[in-house]
């Protein structure tokens, strides 16, 4: 057994789960014993879901980077911590051992400190998938600053909104980022964002693409120059700043059912323990193995299972800069072959996309090193599951279908590789510490098996969301008030005859497009920014590759003579306001929207029409103008 808290049999799982529910404090303190603490906790858990207030390991002092870096130096200093595969396969890959990563994180912690970053300050990181992104994240944690990573696909407007919400005075970015055949000018996007953020004092820019950038005197500095100053000073060590267990570690913005993204806050101790615990258990990680999580560090999956989980466990994390389909659709398989990957963790949308390119791209690629394969981010359909099993896992690798959320910090419901049973399209059983339950719309618990309902969690696990940054009430109303004394996930689920959970998708106005969460209200707000738009309504529809696509019904004030041009303009507006990930797949122009007499849009009807159901639309008599439904159904856009 590699880790003392690694579960290696079904009985041990059942026992651990039972114990974790009966005695959470005892259970989690026995896990936490195996970490490095500057001072031990006085109390394991204090909580109520009414405020909500959740505190784990109160009284403890620590720094997550002591656990992710320093403690591995003696025994595993020369082990690879990060293996980085560049966008362009012709470019050399990089390997950073624990010693090298520790060195670079200390260096950059000095850079942050020299530039005025102190404990509690918010630092926004907007970079491509290069090792320096992980270095910046860890350096923030080391100085006690709160990082907020923004995915490279978000627009200047989205960045500005997030910077203002977090009041982040520091930004770390790159000149640009490579993604497939594209070169994204990150610094220039930051410049646009900062027009509305005069409180930003410092922008540190790493050179990646050599795209020309403008540097503002007094505000912008080069990463390389700043590191050079530290070298000139003799590279002094940078002991990690001592943090309280509940000090915030990071803010990560995610979409909800309102128009404004929420800053989900996670704290040091609980997040550290839970990401590590789930990493070594779900994937059954063995020291020395290469773990390849294909997510971007801009999302929670990258935070937890590229950076903190694997490094906390002294593992080797493979980071990939590019995209699965460039230079061709065999890129993942080339990487698995080249770096002898043991664990591959990706999203169903990537699997479906690669499936559509056919098996030719697998030819000649050795996938024999794979031991465990996993999915995350959205429900996986059975066809994709079987393809993944047969062609990637070759029928011998357990597939872990991991359900969790930005707010949960780590995996909540998943089979444990090779230890607990898998079932196609089911996330199956809860992790120790997690007690799921289903409730009906009235909040009554739905008991027994073979039932479905809204998925809730009864009590806190160590990496539960602590607050939404700057607005605790929002955290309460979003997650803890729909059903009193329960955490509500926003997902629907069913529980089969064996007690296995299958997540059926969001039950709120949040879409899951290619595994990315996008609020319909956010997209509507963006569409409405277009000068010609009077009103819009956005719903999801089933999409073969993306899981869900974005379908927009739009009322124009004055219609341009060329609808195709107007559609393009609207898409461009959405791209500008949110980012390309939120561009509608279909835009249908309508003269009105189905509304109730009180003015509420009947999305149920719009969803049905978007799915192609134009006849059985249910009761429309309560609508203000039932005639509009017929018109919309007639004008439905096909493929
Ligand atoms: O609807 C669920 C879906 O993704 C949502 C969480 O999105 P996000 O916070 O962006 O985090 C994604 C990565 C953890 C959930 O509310 N989801 C996530 N994993 C699964 C899933 N749906 C079905 N099966 C999953 N394995």
XYZ file of C-alpha atoms and ligand atoms in Angstrom:
665
model
C 0.000 0.000 0.000
C 1.504 3.311 -1.091
C -0.440 5.763 1.032
C -1.674 4.889 4.506
C -5.156 6.198 3.685
C -5.450 4.417 0.342
C -8.498 2.177 0.134
C -7.687 -1.124 -1.535
C -10.774 -3.283 -1.238
C -14.539 -2.958 -1.481
C -14.919 -3.892 2.193
C -12.360 -1.264 3.181
C -14.299 1.280 1.138
C -17.566 0.423 2.858
C -15.916 0.563 6.237
C -14.171 3.884 5.524
C -17.377 5.428 4.220
C -19.366 4.290 7.247
C -16.759 5.567 9.665
C -16.475 8.901 7.839
C -20.214 9.479 8.228
C -20.491 8.321 11.831
C -17.381 10.110 13.007
C -16.215 12.703 10.464
C -13.851 14.360 12.935
C -12.131 11.085 13.835
C -12.008 9.955 10.235
C -10.509 13.137 8.768
C -8.076 13.682 11.601
C -6.662 10.216 10.960
C -6.112 11.233 7.314
C -4.727 14.662 8.221
C -2.107 13.067 10.492
C -0.153 12.223 7.347
C 0.410 15.829 6.281
C 2.928 18.437 7.354
C 1.510 20.976 9.790
C 3.299 23.883 11.417
C 0.845 23.620 14.275
C -1.718 20.892 14.890
C -5.459 21.631 14.867
C -7.463 22.085 18.036
C -10.815 21.161 16.575
C -11.450 19.103 13.459
C -14.887 20.366 12.429
C -17.275 23.167 13.335
C -20.287 23.692 11.124
C -23.820 24.733 10.432
C -25.492 25.017 7.035
C -27.802 27.852 8.055
C -25.252 30.674 7.901
C -23.454 28.627 6.398
C -20.277 28.287 8.423
C -17.850 25.426 7.919
C -14.425 25.241 9.529
C -12.048 22.321 9.289
C -8.892 21.813 11.367
C -9.344 25.044 13.320
C -6.269 26.210 15.159
C -3.934 24.470 12.725
C -1.228 26.345 10.868
C 0.254 25.198 7.611
C 1.124 26.092 4.091
C -0.162 23.883 1.299
C 3.161 24.299 -0.558
C 5.074 22.708 2.340
C 2.955 19.680 1.549
C 3.136 19.926 -2.234
C 6.862 20.682 -2.433
C 9.113 20.848 0.648
C 8.097 17.582 2.232
C 8.961 15.620 -0.913
C 12.450 17.065 -1.319
C 14.332 14.610 0.811
C 12.943 11.356 -0.519
C 11.751 12.430 -3.958
C 13.640 15.622 -4.810
C 14.817 14.184 -8.130
C 11.440 12.739 -9.104
C 9.592 14.568 -11.850
C 6.864 16.770 -10.397
C 5.703 18.328 -13.651
C 6.201 16.933 -17.118
C 5.202 19.536 -19.662
C 4.261 18.772 -23.239
C 4.227 21.853 -25.487
C 1.592 22.753 -28.047
C 3.982 22.117 -30.922
C 5.201 18.502 -30.929
C 8.460 19.690 -32.541
C 9.331 21.738 -29.471
C 11.137 20.024 -26.604
C 9.112 18.916 -23.640
C 10.208 19.997 -20.157
C 10.557 18.097 -16.920
C 10.665 19.827 -13.544
C 11.752 17.674 -10.640
C 10.455 18.422 -7.159
C 13.743 20.174 -6.386
C 13.566 22.308 -9.519
C 9.907 23.140 -9.023
C 10.547 24.076 -5.396
C 13.403 26.314 -6.510
C 11.308 28.070 -9.137
C 8.335 28.521 -6.840
C 10.598 30.108 -4.194
C 12.112 32.379 -6.834
C 8.726 33.513 -8.040
C 7.458 33.914 -4.475
C 10.281 36.443 -4.087
C 9.209 38.136 -7.297
C 5.648 38.450 -5.975
C 6.914 39.725 -2.646
C 9.293 42.221 -4.273
C 6.363 43.526 -6.264
C 4.317 44.163 -3.167
C 2.188 41.014 -2.910
C 1.364 40.148 0.710
C -0.702 37.592 2.602
C -4.381 37.919 1.722
C -3.839 39.934 -1.468
C -5.680 38.728 -4.535
C -3.591 37.854 -7.583
C -5.247 37.188 -10.914
C -3.445 34.701 -13.148
C -4.266 34.696 -16.863
C -1.816 32.403 -18.657
C -1.662 29.514 -21.070
C -0.891 25.962 -19.969
C 2.826 26.310 -19.312
C 4.759 25.269 -16.183
C 4.974 28.941 -15.177
C 1.213 28.882 -14.620
C 1.621 26.159 -11.988
C 4.642 28.009 -10.607
C 2.636 31.236 -10.277
C -0.233 29.403 -8.554
C 2.083 27.723 -6.057
C 4.084 30.905 -5.456
C 0.866 32.737 -4.545
C 0.011 29.999 -2.069
C 3.535 30.188 -0.672
C 3.327 33.918 0.058
C -0.221 33.505 1.386
C -1.830 35.439 -1.449
C -5.180 34.331 -2.852
C -4.907 33.274 -6.473
C -7.694 33.608 -8.954
C -6.899 31.844 -12.202
C -8.924 32.936 -15.209
C -9.190 30.548 -18.149
C -7.391 31.870 -21.240
C -10.613 31.720 -23.286
C -12.346 34.469 -21.316
C -12.695 37.950 -22.783
C -11.403 41.291 -21.499
C -14.853 42.118 -20.157
C -15.026 38.852 -18.178
C -11.563 39.474 -16.770
C -12.476 43.006 -15.779
C -15.633 41.783 -13.987
C -13.605 39.223 -12.064
C -10.776 41.614 -11.205
C -13.281 44.117 -9.862
C -15.177 41.547 -7.862
C -11.947 40.240 -6.297
C -10.369 43.706 -6.111
C -7.192 42.083 -7.349
C -4.330 44.562 -7.560
C -1.905 42.091 -9.171
C -1.995 40.238 -12.466
C 0.331 37.553 -13.793
C 0.062 36.858 -17.508
C 1.980 35.942 -20.682
C 2.584 37.807 -23.896
C 0.465 35.150 -25.547
C -0.574 31.515 -25.486
C -0.364 28.781 -28.098
C -3.478 26.696 -28.580
C -3.404 24.480 -31.640
C -2.822 26.607 -34.724
C -3.794 29.747 -32.811
C -1.754 32.261 -30.895
C -3.885 34.077 -28.313
C -2.626 37.558 -27.367
C -3.163 37.316 -23.612
C -1.340 40.498 -22.601
C -3.317 42.567 -25.033
C -6.577 41.118 -23.647
C -5.342 42.055 -20.153
C -4.579 45.590 -21.360
C -8.167 45.922 -22.582
C -9.492 44.567 -19.281
C -7.384 46.953 -17.226
C -8.883 50.049 -18.835
C -11.700 49.626 -16.323
C -9.484 48.407 -13.460
C -7.308 51.326 -12.337
C -6.673 49.620 -8.980
C -4.342 47.062 -10.626
C -0.859 48.051 -9.497
C 1.325 45.466 -11.149
C 1.241 43.163 -14.172
C 3.966 40.530 -14.442
C 4.402 39.217 -17.984
C 6.064 35.934 -18.948
C 7.416 35.552 -22.490
C 5.949 32.587 -24.293
C 4.903 33.450 -27.843
C 7.070 36.522 -28.524
C 3.940 38.341 -29.658
C 4.651 42.074 -29.535
C 3.110 43.635 -26.428
C 2.932 47.119 -25.004
C 4.360 47.494 -21.518
C 2.990 50.334 -19.389
C 5.697 52.101 -17.409
C 5.303 51.752 -13.656
C 2.684 49.015 -14.009
C 4.035 46.228 -16.222
C 7.203 44.223 -15.619
C 8.750 41.185 -17.310
C 8.786 37.920 -15.380
C 12.325 37.188 -16.620
C 13.704 40.555 -15.423
C 12.131 40.114 -12.023
C 13.553 36.599 -11.685
C 16.926 37.989 -12.671
C 16.795 40.387 -9.689
C 16.213 37.426 -7.399
C 19.146 35.582 -8.994
C 21.348 38.616 -8.497
C 20.379 38.585 -4.830
C 21.683 34.993 -4.659
C 18.352 33.172 -4.811
C 17.631 33.223 -1.108
C 15.165 30.604 0.152
C 11.558 31.624 0.594
C 10.065 29.856 3.606
C 6.351 29.368 3.108
C 4.178 31.868 4.943
C 2.301 30.297 7.833
C -1.420 30.182 7.135
C -4.386 29.498 9.360
C -6.359 26.426 8.306
C -9.302 28.494 7.117
C -7.348 31.244 5.361
C -8.537 31.408 1.746
C -6.287 29.647 -0.757
C -8.011 30.684 -3.959
C -11.030 32.168 -5.641
C -12.333 30.508 -8.779
C -15.182 32.100 -10.697
C -17.963 29.915 -11.978
C -21.338 30.458 -13.596
C -24.630 30.213 -11.813
C -28.215 30.888 -12.735
C -27.824 34.659 -12.387
C -25.972 36.820 -14.890
C -22.935 37.357 -12.677
C -20.292 34.648 -12.098
C -19.611 33.735 -8.478
C -16.192 33.707 -6.856
C -16.055 30.309 -5.184
C -13.641 30.412 -2.233
C -11.602 27.434 -1.022
C -9.354 27.437 2.023
C -5.936 25.945 2.766
C -6.300 22.961 5.058
C -9.541 21.268 4.047
C -8.831 21.615 0.348
C -5.324 20.226 0.783
C -6.490 17.141 2.652
C -9.455 16.379 0.428
C -7.775 16.833 -2.978
C -4.910 14.636 -1.871
C -7.207 12.002 -0.394
C -9.404 11.804 -3.485
C -6.429 11.834 -5.851
C -4.719 8.829 -4.312
C -7.996 6.970 -3.831
C -10.075 7.575 -6.948
C -7.161 6.942 -9.314
C -5.393 4.523 -6.946
C -2.244 6.486 -7.632
C 1.063 4.679 -7.162
C 4.250 6.697 -6.638
C 6.224 7.060 -9.849
C 3.203 6.943 -12.113
C 2.516 9.636 -14.701
C -0.887 11.266 -14.244
C -2.238 13.128 -17.273
C -5.221 15.354 -16.567
C -6.169 17.098 -19.800
C -8.086 19.966 -18.174
C -6.880 23.548 -18.130
C -5.670 24.972 -14.813
C -8.228 27.731 -15.424
C -10.907 25.268 -14.253
C -11.295 23.494 -10.924
C -10.232 20.147 -12.414
C -6.829 21.608 -13.214
C -6.469 23.178 -9.765
C -7.274 19.943 -7.956
C -5.918 17.219 -10.239
C -3.041 18.842 -12.115
C -1.622 20.977 -9.334
C -2.628 20.373 -5.729
C -3.798 16.730 -5.656
C -0.893 15.128 -7.557
C 1.807 17.367 -6.059
C 0.435 16.900 -2.551
C 0.889 13.170 -3.100
C 4.422 13.545 -4.482
C 3.186 12.385 -7.873
C 4.131 13.224 -11.452
C 1.652 15.490 -13.166
C 1.653 15.853 -16.923
C 0.634 19.268 -18.194
C -0.301 19.747 -21.852
C -0.303 23.157 -23.508
C -2.276 22.327 -26.630
C -5.574 20.875 -27.771
C -6.593 17.255 -28.523
C -7.020 17.787 -32.263
C -3.809 19.557 -33.231
C -1.709 18.870 -35.267
C -4.154 15.989 -35.587
C -6.718 14.040 -33.605
C -4.044 11.606 -32.412
C -2.316 14.086 -30.126
C -3.503 12.631 -26.798
C -2.398 9.185 -27.916
C 1.008 10.513 -28.995
C 1.413 12.031 -25.543
C 0.366 8.854 -23.759
C 2.866 6.928 -25.874
C 5.717 9.436 -25.555
C 5.467 10.012 -21.794
C 4.317 6.530 -20.847
C 1.201 7.870 -19.186
C -0.418 5.656 -16.553
C -3.541 7.634 -15.723
C -5.549 9.606 -18.261
C -8.260 11.937 -16.933
C -10.333 13.773 -19.536
C -13.816 15.037 -20.403
C -16.577 13.171 -22.259
C -16.679 15.961 -24.845
C -13.035 15.239 -25.765
C -13.791 11.525 -26.008
C -16.797 12.124 -28.267
C -14.825 14.493 -30.425
C -11.894 12.067 -30.843
C -14.321 9.213 -31.476
C -15.742 11.156 -34.410
C -12.309 11.199 -36.089
C -12.231 7.410 -36.278
C -9.742 4.809 -35.097
C -7.019 5.668 -37.610
C -5.437 8.112 -35.180
C -4.833 5.320 -32.697
C -2.785 3.243 -35.105
C 0.812 2.746 -34.093
C 0.317 4.479 -30.730
C 1.297 2.440 -27.699
C -1.240 2.883 -24.923
C -0.025 -0.130 -22.916
C 1.145 1.955 -19.981
C -2.385 3.137 -19.229
C -3.721 1.633 -16.009
C -6.660 3.892 -15.119
C -8.746 6.186 -17.314
C -11.252 8.726 -16.076
C -13.853 11.293 -17.038
C -15.199 14.463 -15.503
C -17.323 17.481 -16.187
C -20.524 16.151 -17.695
C -22.548 12.992 -18.011
C -20.862 10.425 -20.231
C -23.154 8.685 -22.685
C -22.882 4.916 -22.945
C -21.534 4.955 -26.497
C -18.604 7.164 -25.519
C -18.021 5.110 -22.363
C -17.762 1.868 -24.366
C -15.500 3.446 -26.977
C -13.210 4.776 -24.241
C -13.190 1.361 -22.576
C -12.565 -0.669 -25.733
C -10.142 1.546 -27.665
C -8.275 3.496 -25.008
C -8.469 1.280 -21.937
C -8.366 -1.862 -24.185
C -10.849 -3.421 -21.819
C -8.289 -3.643 -19.028
C -8.346 -0.176 -17.438
C -10.998 0.763 -14.918
C -12.888 3.902 -15.977
C -13.608 6.317 -13.161
C -16.601 8.573 -13.829
C -16.014 11.343 -11.333
C -18.850 13.695 -10.413
C -18.012 16.908 -8.626
C -18.121 20.699 -8.953
C -16.083 23.872 -8.576
C -17.856 24.297 -5.247
C -16.967 20.835 -3.963
C -13.215 21.240 -4.569
C -12.663 17.522 -5.132
C -14.363 14.379 -6.443
C -17.605 13.601 -4.585
C -19.182 10.626 -6.302
C -17.063 8.177 -8.273
C -16.046 4.608 -8.416
C -12.588 3.894 -7.043
C -10.372 2.480 -9.801
C -10.377 -1.300 -9.676
C -11.698 -1.286 -6.097
C -15.396 -0.429 -6.332
C -17.519 -1.463 -9.310
C -18.016 0.727 -12.371
C -21.242 1.054 -14.313
C -21.378 2.855 -17.671
C -22.782 6.391 -17.337
C -22.956 6.122 -13.545
C -20.691 8.016 -11.163
C -21.727 5.234 -8.757
C -20.866 5.636 -5.044
C -19.928 8.570 -2.794
C -16.408 9.120 -1.569
C -15.802 8.718 2.147
C -16.989 11.884 3.856
C -19.789 12.443 1.366
C -23.407 11.671 2.183
C -25.598 12.307 -0.852
C -29.368 12.272 -0.785
C -32.167 12.938 -3.255
C -35.031 15.299 -2.537
C -38.191 16.113 -4.466
C -39.134 19.660 -5.474
C -40.861 20.182 -2.137
C -37.661 19.268 -0.313
C -38.842 15.870 0.934
C -36.182 13.201 0.934
C -36.739 10.521 -1.696
C -35.730 7.317 0.003
C -34.996 3.847 -1.269
C -33.429 2.722 -4.500
C -34.599 2.995 -8.089
C -35.597 6.641 -7.524
C -34.646 10.070 -8.797
C -34.603 13.628 -7.484
C -32.510 16.691 -6.819
C -29.050 15.852 -5.580
C -28.093 17.270 -2.167
C -25.330 16.563 0.360
C -26.157 16.256 4.029
C -23.031 17.413 5.844
C -19.688 19.063 5.067
C -16.629 17.382 3.573
C -13.242 19.123 3.976
C -13.162 20.971 0.633
C -16.720 22.322 0.565
C -17.109 25.923 -0.689
C -16.597 28.351 2.213
C -18.151 31.449 0.720
C -18.682 33.363 -2.496
C -16.095 36.099 -2.457
C -17.356 39.363 -1.024
C -20.947 38.170 -0.724
C -21.622 35.446 1.795
C -25.368 35.825 1.443
C -25.063 34.788 -2.190
C -23.379 31.576 -1.066
C -26.222 30.912 1.351
C -29.023 31.554 -1.130
C -27.335 29.663 -3.949
C -26.433 26.463 -2.176
C -27.928 26.292 1.303
C -31.392 27.821 1.173
C -33.264 25.834 -1.503
C -33.453 22.923 0.917
C -32.830 23.906 4.547
C -29.801 22.313 6.195
C -28.624 20.688 2.977
C -26.043 21.628 0.354
C -27.906 21.694 -2.975
C -25.787 20.783 -5.987
C -28.066 22.118 -8.754
C -27.938 18.653 -10.375
C -30.584 16.031 -10.842
C -29.688 12.386 -10.245
C -31.127 8.929 -10.053
C -30.176 6.130 -7.695
C -30.410 2.628 -9.110
C -31.342 -0.586 -7.376
C -27.775 -0.944 -6.036
C -27.625 2.570 -4.656
C -25.417 3.772 -7.530
C -25.851 7.401 -8.566
C -26.256 8.567 -12.109
C -26.061 12.317 -12.604
C -28.662 13.401 -15.132
C -27.658 17.062 -15.513
C -28.437 20.515 -14.185
C -31.901 21.289 -12.939
C -31.289 25.054 -12.923
C -30.618 27.529 -15.721
C -27.012 26.505 -16.107
C -25.748 24.856 -19.287
C -22.898 22.413 -19.572
C -21.239 23.051 -22.914
C -18.227 20.822 -23.612
C -17.897 20.341 -19.864
C -17.903 24.111 -19.232
C -20.532 25.678 -17.051
C -22.316 28.592 -18.657
C -25.309 30.423 -17.197
C -28.158 31.107 -19.646
C -28.671 34.536 -18.008
C -25.017 35.386 -18.666
C -25.369 34.568 -22.369
C -28.655 36.474 -22.585
C -27.049 39.551 -21.005
C -24.244 39.351 -23.526
C -26.613 38.953 -26.516
C -28.658 41.893 -25.248
C -25.560 44.080 -25.427
C -25.837 43.951 -29.223
C -27.310 47.264 -30.305
C -30.080 45.760 -32.428
C -31.351 43.208 -29.904
C -34.538 43.901 -27.962
C -34.741 40.706 -25.952
C -33.398 37.174 -25.938
C -33.878 33.807 -24.301
C -31.220 31.112 -24.182
C -31.697 27.393 -23.601
C -29.601 24.267 -24.045
C -30.164 21.489 -26.562
C -28.561 18.059 -27.008
C -25.365 18.250 -28.997
C -23.512 15.172 -30.254
C -20.027 16.375 -29.333
C -20.480 19.194 -26.820
C -23.094 17.443 -24.718
C -25.160 20.599 -24.743
C -25.257 23.352 -27.316
C -26.466 26.918 -26.861
C -29.746 27.833 -28.582
C -30.699 31.514 -28.578
C -34.098 32.986 -29.448
C -33.624 36.630 -30.292
C -36.010 39.524 -30.882
C -34.430 42.239 -33.021
C -35.546 45.852 -33.041
C -34.726 46.467 -36.626
C -33.723 43.444 -38.652
C -30.645 43.779 -40.812
C -31.336 42.652 -44.359
C -28.893 39.772 -44.014
C -29.768 37.487 -41.064
C -26.487 35.567 -41.445
C -24.561 38.772 -40.897
C -26.648 39.653 -37.850
C -26.051 36.197 -36.417
C -22.326 36.659 -36.871
C -22.469 40.052 -35.171
C -24.365 38.634 -32.225
C -21.857 35.783 -31.867
C -19.044 38.287 -31.961
C -20.741 40.319 -29.241
C -21.005 37.243 -27.008
C -17.352 36.450 -27.704
C -16.373 39.975 -26.700
C -18.461 40.040 -23.548
C -17.854 36.495 -22.224
C -15.463 34.657 -24.520
C -15.668 32.279 -27.486
C -16.822 29.380 -25.261
C -20.237 31.048 -24.844
C -20.987 31.633 -28.534
C -24.498 30.376 -29.426
C -24.612 27.365 -31.737
C -27.957 28.474 -33.114
C -29.668 31.842 -33.234
C -33.326 31.967 -34.192
C -34.950 35.338 -34.793
C -38.449 35.538 -33.357
C -41.076 38.243 -33.058
C -41.970 37.422 -29.459
C -41.192 35.017 -26.614
C -43.646 32.732 -24.821
C -44.397 34.514 -21.563
C -46.800 33.968 -18.740
C -49.164 36.771 -17.812
C -46.722 37.781 -15.101
C -44.005 38.205 -17.742
C -41.961 35.084 -17.016
C -40.428 33.361 -20.043
C -41.633 29.760 -20.357
C -38.276 28.131 -20.949
C -39.790 24.670 -20.820
C -41.449 25.362 -24.187
C -38.325 26.887 -25.684
C -36.267 23.908 -24.570
C -38.675 21.501 -26.239
C -38.595 23.438 -29.499
C -34.796 23.591 -29.411
C -34.760 19.796 -29.001
C -36.907 19.457 -32.116
C -40.218 18.815 -30.386
C -42.604 21.132 -32.189
C -45.935 19.372 -31.598
C -46.291 18.220 -27.980
C -45.530 21.482 -26.251
C -47.782 21.019 -23.259
C -50.238 23.532 -21.895
C -49.847 26.908 -23.561
C -53.159 28.395 -22.460
C -51.624 30.357 -19.608
C -49.458 32.268 -22.031
C -49.928 35.913 -22.803
C -49.757 35.233 -26.527
C -50.101 31.502 -27.331
C -49.774 32.279 -31.058
C -46.109 33.067 -30.726
C -45.352 29.459 -29.817
C -46.605 28.229 -33.151
C -44.531 30.811 -34.973
C -41.379 29.853 -33.037
C -41.956 26.136 -33.625
C -42.408 26.752 -37.351
C -39.205 28.713 -37.561
C -37.080 26.229 -35.587
C -33.560 25.902 -36.890
C -32.410 22.451 -37.882
C -28.871 21.137 -37.946
O -23.654 19.186 -13.742
C -22.521 18.627 -13.124
C -21.423 18.455 -14.157
O -20.624 19.612 -14.061
C -21.113 20.480 -13.044
C -19.967 21.137 -12.335
O -19.288 21.964 -13.215
P -17.946 22.661 -12.784
O -18.147 23.360 -11.496
O -17.506 23.477 -13.937
O -16.951 21.506 -12.516
C -16.647 20.590 -13.512
C -15.518 19.691 -13.101
C -15.588 19.141 -11.737
C -21.913 19.589 -12.147
O -22.852 20.324 -11.386
N -20.605 17.262 -13.907
C -19.355 17.231 -13.423
N -18.893 15.960 -13.400
C -19.881 15.169 -13.870
C -20.974 16.005 -14.181
N -22.128 15.487 -14.645
C -22.205 14.157 -14.816
N -21.201 13.306 -14.538
C -20.028 13.761 -14.069
N -19.031 12.904 -13.835
